[in-house]
mmCIF file of C-alpha atoms in Angstrom:
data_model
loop_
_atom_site.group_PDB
_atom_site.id
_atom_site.type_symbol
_atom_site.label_atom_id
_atom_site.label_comp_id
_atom_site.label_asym_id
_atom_site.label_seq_id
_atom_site.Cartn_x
_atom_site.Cartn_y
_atom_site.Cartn_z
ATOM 1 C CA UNK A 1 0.000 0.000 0.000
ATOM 2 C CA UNK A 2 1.541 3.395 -0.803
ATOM 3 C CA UNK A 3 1.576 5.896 1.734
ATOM 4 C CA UNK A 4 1.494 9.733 1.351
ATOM 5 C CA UNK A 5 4.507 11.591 3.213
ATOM 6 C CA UNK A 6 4.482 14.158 1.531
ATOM 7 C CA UNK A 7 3.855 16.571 3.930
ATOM 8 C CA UNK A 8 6.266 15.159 6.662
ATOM 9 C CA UNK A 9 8.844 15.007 3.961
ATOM 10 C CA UNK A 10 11.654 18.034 3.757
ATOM 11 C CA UNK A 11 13.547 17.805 0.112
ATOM 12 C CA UNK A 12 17.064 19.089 1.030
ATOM 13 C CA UNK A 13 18.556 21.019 -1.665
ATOM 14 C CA UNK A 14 21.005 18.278 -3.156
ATOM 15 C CA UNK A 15 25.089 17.971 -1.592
ATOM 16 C CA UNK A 16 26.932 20.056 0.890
ATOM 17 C CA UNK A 17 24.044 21.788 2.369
ATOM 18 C CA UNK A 18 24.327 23.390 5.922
ATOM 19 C CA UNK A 19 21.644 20.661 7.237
ATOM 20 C CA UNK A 20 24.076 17.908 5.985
ATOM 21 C CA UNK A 21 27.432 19.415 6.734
ATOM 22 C CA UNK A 22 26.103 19.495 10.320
ATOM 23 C CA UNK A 23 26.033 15.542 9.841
ATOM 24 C CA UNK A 24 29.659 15.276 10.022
ATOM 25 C CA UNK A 25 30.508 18.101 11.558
ATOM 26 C CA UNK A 26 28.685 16.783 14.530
ATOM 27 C CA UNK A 27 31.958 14.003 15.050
ATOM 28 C CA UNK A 28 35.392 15.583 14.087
ATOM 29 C CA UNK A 29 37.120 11.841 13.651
ATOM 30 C CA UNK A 30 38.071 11.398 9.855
ATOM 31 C CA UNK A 31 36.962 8.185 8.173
ATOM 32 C CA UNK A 32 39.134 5.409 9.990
ATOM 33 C CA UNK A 33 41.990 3.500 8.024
ATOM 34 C CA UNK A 34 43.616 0.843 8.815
ATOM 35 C CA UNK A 35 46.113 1.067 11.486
ATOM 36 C CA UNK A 36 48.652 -1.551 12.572
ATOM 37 C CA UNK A 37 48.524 -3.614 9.329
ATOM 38 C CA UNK A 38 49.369 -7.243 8.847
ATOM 39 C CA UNK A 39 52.984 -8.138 7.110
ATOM 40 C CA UNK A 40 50.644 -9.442 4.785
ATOM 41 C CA UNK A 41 49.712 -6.141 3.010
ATOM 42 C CA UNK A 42 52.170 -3.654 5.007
ATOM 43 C CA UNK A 43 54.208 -2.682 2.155
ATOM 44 C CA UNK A 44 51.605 -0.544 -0.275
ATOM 45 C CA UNK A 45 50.509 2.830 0.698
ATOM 46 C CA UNK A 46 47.219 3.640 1.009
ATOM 47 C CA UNK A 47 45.274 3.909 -2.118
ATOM 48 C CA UNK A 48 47.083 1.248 -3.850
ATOM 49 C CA UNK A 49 45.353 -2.011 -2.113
ATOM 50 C CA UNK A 50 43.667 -4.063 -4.028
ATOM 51 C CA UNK A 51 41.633 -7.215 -3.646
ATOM 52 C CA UNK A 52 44.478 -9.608 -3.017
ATOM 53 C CA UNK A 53 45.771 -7.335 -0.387
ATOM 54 C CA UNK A 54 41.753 -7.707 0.735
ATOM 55 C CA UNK A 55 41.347 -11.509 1.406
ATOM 56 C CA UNK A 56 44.694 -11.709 3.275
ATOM 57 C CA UNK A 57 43.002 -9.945 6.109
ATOM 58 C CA UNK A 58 42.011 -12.095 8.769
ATOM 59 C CA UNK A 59 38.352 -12.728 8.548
ATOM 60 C CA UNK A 60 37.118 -11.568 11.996
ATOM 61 C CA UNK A 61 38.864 -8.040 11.395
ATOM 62 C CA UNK A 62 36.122 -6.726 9.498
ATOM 63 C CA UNK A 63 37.365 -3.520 6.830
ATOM 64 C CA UNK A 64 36.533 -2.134 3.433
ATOM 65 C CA UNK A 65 38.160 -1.467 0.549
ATOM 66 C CA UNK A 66 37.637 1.770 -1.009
ATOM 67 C CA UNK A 67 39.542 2.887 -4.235
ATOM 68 C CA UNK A 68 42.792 1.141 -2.967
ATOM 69 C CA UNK A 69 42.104 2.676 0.429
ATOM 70 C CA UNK A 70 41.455 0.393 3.488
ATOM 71 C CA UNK A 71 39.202 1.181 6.358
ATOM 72 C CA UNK A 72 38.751 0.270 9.347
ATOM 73 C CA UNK A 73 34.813 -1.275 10.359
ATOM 74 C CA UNK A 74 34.587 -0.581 14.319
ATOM 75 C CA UNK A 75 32.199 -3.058 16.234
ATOM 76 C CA UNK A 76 28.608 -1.894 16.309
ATOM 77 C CA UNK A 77 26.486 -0.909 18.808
ATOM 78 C CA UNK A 78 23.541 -2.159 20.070
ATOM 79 C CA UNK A 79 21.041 0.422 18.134
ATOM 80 C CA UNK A 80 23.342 -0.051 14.917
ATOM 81 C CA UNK A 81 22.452 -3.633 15.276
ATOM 82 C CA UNK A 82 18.524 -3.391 16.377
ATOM 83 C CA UNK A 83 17.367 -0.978 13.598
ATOM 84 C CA UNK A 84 19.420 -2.823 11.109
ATOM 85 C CA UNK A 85 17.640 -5.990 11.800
ATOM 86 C CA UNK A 86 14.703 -4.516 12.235
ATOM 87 C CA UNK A 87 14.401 -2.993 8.757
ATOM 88 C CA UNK A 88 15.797 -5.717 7.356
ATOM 89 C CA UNK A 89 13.238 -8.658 8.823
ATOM 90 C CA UNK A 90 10.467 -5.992 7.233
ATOM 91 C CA UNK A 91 12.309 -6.300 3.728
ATOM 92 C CA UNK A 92 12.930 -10.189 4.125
ATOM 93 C CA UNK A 93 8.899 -10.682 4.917
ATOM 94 C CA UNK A 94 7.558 -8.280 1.991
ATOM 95 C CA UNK A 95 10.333 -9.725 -0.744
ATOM 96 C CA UNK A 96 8.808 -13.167 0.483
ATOM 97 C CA UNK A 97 5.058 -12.458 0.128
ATOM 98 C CA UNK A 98 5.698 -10.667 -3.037
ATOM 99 C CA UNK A 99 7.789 -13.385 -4.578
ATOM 100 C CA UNK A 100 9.551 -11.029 -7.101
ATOM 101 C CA UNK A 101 13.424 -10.702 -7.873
ATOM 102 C CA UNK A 102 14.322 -8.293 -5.355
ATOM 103 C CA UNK A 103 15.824 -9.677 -2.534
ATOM 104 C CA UNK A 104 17.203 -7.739 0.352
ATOM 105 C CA UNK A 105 20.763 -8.907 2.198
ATOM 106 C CA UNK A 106 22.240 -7.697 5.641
ATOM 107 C CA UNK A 107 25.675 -7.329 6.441
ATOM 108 C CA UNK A 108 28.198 -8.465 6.480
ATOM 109 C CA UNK A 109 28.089 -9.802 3.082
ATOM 110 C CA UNK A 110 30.829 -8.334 0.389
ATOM 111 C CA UNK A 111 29.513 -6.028 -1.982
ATOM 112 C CA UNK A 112 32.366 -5.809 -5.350
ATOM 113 C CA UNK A 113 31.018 -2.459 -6.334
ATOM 114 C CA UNK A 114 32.936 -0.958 -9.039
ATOM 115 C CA UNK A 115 33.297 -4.703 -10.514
ATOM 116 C CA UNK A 116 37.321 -4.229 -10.423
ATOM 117 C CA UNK A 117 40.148 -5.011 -7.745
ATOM 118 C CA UNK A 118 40.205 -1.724 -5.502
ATOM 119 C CA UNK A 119 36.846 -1.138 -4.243
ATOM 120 C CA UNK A 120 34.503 -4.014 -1.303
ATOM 121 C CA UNK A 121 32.235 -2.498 0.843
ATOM 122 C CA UNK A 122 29.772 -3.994 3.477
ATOM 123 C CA UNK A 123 26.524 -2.063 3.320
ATOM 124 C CA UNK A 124 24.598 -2.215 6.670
ATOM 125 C CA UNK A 125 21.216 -3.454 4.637
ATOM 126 C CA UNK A 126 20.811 -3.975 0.877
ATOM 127 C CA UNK A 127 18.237 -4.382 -2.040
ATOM 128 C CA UNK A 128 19.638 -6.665 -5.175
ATOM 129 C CA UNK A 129 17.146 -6.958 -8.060
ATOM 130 C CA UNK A 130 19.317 -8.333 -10.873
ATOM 131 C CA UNK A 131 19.623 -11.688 -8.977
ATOM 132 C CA UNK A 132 22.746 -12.784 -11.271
ATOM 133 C CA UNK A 133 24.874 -10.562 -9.126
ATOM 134 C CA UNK A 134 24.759 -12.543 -6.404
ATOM 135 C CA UNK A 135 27.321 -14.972 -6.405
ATOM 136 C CA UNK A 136 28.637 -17.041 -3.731
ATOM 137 C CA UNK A 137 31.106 -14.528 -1.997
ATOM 138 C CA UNK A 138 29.873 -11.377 -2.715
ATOM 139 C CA UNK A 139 27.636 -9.071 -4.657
ATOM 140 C CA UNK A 140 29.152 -8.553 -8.244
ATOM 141 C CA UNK A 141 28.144 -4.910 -9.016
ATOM 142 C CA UNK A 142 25.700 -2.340 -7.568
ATOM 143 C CA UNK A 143 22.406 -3.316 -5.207
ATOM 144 C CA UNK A 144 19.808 -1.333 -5.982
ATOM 145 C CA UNK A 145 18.875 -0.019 -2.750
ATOM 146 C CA UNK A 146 21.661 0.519 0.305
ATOM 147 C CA UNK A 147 20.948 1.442 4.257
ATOM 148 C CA UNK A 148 23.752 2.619 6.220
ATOM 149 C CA UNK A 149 23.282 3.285 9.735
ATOM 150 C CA UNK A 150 25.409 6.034 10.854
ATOM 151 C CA UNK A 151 28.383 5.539 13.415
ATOM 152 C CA UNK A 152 30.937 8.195 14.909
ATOM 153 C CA UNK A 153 33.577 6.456 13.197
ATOM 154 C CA UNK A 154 31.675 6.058 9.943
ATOM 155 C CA UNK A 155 30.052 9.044 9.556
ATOM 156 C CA UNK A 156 32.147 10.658 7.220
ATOM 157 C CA UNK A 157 32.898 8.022 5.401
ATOM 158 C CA UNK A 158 29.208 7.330 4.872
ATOM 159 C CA UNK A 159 28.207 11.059 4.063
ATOM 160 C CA UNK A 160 31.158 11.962 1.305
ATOM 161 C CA UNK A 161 32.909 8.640 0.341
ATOM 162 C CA UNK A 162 30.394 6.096 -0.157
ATOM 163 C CA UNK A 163 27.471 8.733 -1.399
ATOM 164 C CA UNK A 164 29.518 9.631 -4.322
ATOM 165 C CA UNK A 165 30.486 5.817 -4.783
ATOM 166 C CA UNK A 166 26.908 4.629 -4.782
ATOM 167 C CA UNK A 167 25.691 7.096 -7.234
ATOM 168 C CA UNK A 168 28.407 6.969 -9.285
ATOM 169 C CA UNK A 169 28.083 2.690 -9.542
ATOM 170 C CA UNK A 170 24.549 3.011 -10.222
ATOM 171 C CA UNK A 171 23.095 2.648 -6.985
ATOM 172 C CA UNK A 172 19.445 3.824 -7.318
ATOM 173 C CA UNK A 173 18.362 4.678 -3.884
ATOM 174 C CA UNK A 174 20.404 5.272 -0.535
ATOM 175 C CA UNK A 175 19.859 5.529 2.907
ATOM 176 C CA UNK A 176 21.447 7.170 5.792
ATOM 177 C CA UNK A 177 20.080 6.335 9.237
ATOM 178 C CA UNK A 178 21.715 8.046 11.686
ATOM 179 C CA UNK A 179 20.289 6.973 15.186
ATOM 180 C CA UNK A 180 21.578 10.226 17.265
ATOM 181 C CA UNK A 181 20.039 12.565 15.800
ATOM 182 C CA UNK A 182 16.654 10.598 14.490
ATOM 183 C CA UNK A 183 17.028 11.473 11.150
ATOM 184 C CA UNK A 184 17.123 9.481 7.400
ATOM 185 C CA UNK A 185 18.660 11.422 4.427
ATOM 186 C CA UNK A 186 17.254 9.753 1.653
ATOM 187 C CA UNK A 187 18.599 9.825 -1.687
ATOM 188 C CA UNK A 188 16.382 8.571 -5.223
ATOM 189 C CA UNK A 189 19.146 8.992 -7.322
ATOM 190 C CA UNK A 190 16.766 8.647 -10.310
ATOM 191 C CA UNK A 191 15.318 12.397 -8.987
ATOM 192 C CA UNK A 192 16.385 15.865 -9.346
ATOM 193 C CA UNK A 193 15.648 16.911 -6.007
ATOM 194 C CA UNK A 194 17.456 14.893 -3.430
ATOM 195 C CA UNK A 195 18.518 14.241 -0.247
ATOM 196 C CA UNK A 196 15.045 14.122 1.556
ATOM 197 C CA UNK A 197 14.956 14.566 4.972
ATOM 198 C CA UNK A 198 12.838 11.949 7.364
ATOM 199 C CA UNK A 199 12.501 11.758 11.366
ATOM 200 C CA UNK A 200 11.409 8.836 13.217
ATOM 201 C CA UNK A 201 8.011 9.565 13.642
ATOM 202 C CA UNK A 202 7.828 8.781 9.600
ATOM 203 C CA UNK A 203 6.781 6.435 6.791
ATOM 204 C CA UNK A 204 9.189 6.240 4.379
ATOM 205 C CA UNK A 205 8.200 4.306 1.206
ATOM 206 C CA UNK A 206 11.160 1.864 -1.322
ATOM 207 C CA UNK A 207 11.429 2.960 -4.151
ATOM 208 C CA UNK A 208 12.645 0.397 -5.739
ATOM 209 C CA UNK A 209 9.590 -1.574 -4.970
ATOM 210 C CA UNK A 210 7.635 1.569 -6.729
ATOM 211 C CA UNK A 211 6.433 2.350 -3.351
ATOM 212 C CA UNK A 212 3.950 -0.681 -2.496
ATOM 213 C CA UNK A 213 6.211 -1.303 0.723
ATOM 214 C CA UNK A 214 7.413 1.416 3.138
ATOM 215 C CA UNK A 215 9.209 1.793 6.691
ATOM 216 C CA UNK A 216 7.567 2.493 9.411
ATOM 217 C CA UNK A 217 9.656 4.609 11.570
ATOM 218 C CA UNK A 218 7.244 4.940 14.117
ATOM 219 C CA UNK A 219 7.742 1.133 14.482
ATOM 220 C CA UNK A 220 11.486 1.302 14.221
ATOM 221 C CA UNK A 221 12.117 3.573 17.215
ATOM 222 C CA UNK A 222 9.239 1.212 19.296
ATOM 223 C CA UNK A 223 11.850 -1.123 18.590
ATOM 224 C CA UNK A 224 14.942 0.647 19.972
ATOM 225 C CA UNK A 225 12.784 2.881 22.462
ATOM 226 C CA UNK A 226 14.625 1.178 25.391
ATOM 227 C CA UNK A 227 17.972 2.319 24.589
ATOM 228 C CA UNK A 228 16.753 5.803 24.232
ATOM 229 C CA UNK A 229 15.114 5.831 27.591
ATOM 230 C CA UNK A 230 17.893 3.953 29.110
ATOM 231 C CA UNK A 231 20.394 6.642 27.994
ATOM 232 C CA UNK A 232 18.378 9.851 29.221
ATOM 233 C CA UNK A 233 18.515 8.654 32.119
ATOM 234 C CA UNK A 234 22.102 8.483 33.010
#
């Protein structure tokens, strides 16, 4: 069912607004590389990593490769985690019922973006249509629909790095959760007039599913509620 929002909904006038500077101006950390790194890939400089430099990381370090650069993937936290599922289980149930070719993935599952040697990324939730890129280890190409949940020491990386990556592979609709302040930027890549701007007391439809299955926000932050409260009151 399609749902109207368009009168909670803010269109953002597209990059480096003031509203979205304050995103990552908010956390003063720059996007976190790789420190300490293994004998095994020690000897490049960073932007000249590549794949094979990838899978000789030890599997339960968890980092992505981005244009030869390697960054760091801290643990997440507990709201990271909850709304990630959350969204995701509401993604899994609707691809089921509808029995179409969209399925949705969670992390962390490679995603090959660029389809060459210097780029893997993790997205935090995912929507793959064209059901020939998934392969065993990874997601050959661009989903066509990517959540990431905002962390301190993602932020950035999130905001500038990966939003120009996604659009540029061919991504056609991201999100940006961030959990401290509320908010989801969402960009429809295949519009003019983009980021929009959502709170949590929102419906937010897919596009990529033409808009017969949204998010309830609302329902999200029932969800995480506890954490909130928990927080205020220390």
């Amino acid at each position: 069912m399609k749902h109207d929002t368009d009168q909670k909904k803010r269109v953002i006038p597209t990059p480096k607004t003031n509203s979205q500077e304050s995103l990552y101006k908010s956390d003063s950390q720059k996007p976190s590389c790789l420190c300490e790194p293994e004998l095994a890939y020690a000897a490049k400089r960073q932007g000249a990593y590549t794949l094979e430099d990838y899978y000789k990381i030890p599997d339960e370090r968890r980092v992505e490769l981005i244009d030869g650069v390697i960054y760091d993937m801290s643990s997440p936290t507990a709201a990271h985690q909850l709304i990630g599922g959350f969204i995701y289980s509401k993604m899994l149930d609707f691809a089921a019922s509808k029995k179409g070719t969209c399925l949705p993935l969670i992390a962390p599952f490679d995603v090959q973006l660029d389809c060459d040697n210097r780029t893997m990324v993790q997205p935090d939730v995912m929507i793959v249509c064209d059901r020939d890129k998934i392969i065993q280890h990874c997601v050959y190409g661009a989903p066509d629909f990517i959540i990431e949940i905002l962390s301190p020491s993602t932020r950035k990386k999130d905001i500038t790095i990966k939003l120009s990556k996604y659009s540029n592979a061919g991504v056609r609709e991201y999100w940006m959760i961030d959990p401290d302040k509320k908010q989801i930027w969402v960009y429809d890549f295949s519009q003019e007039e983009f980021p929009a701007l959502y709170g949590f007391d929102d419906t937010i439809p897919v596009a990529v599913w033409n808009g017969d299955f949204s998010i309830d926000f609302k329902e999200v932050y029932e969800h995480v509620r506890f954490l909130y409260e928990r927080e205020s009151q220390h």
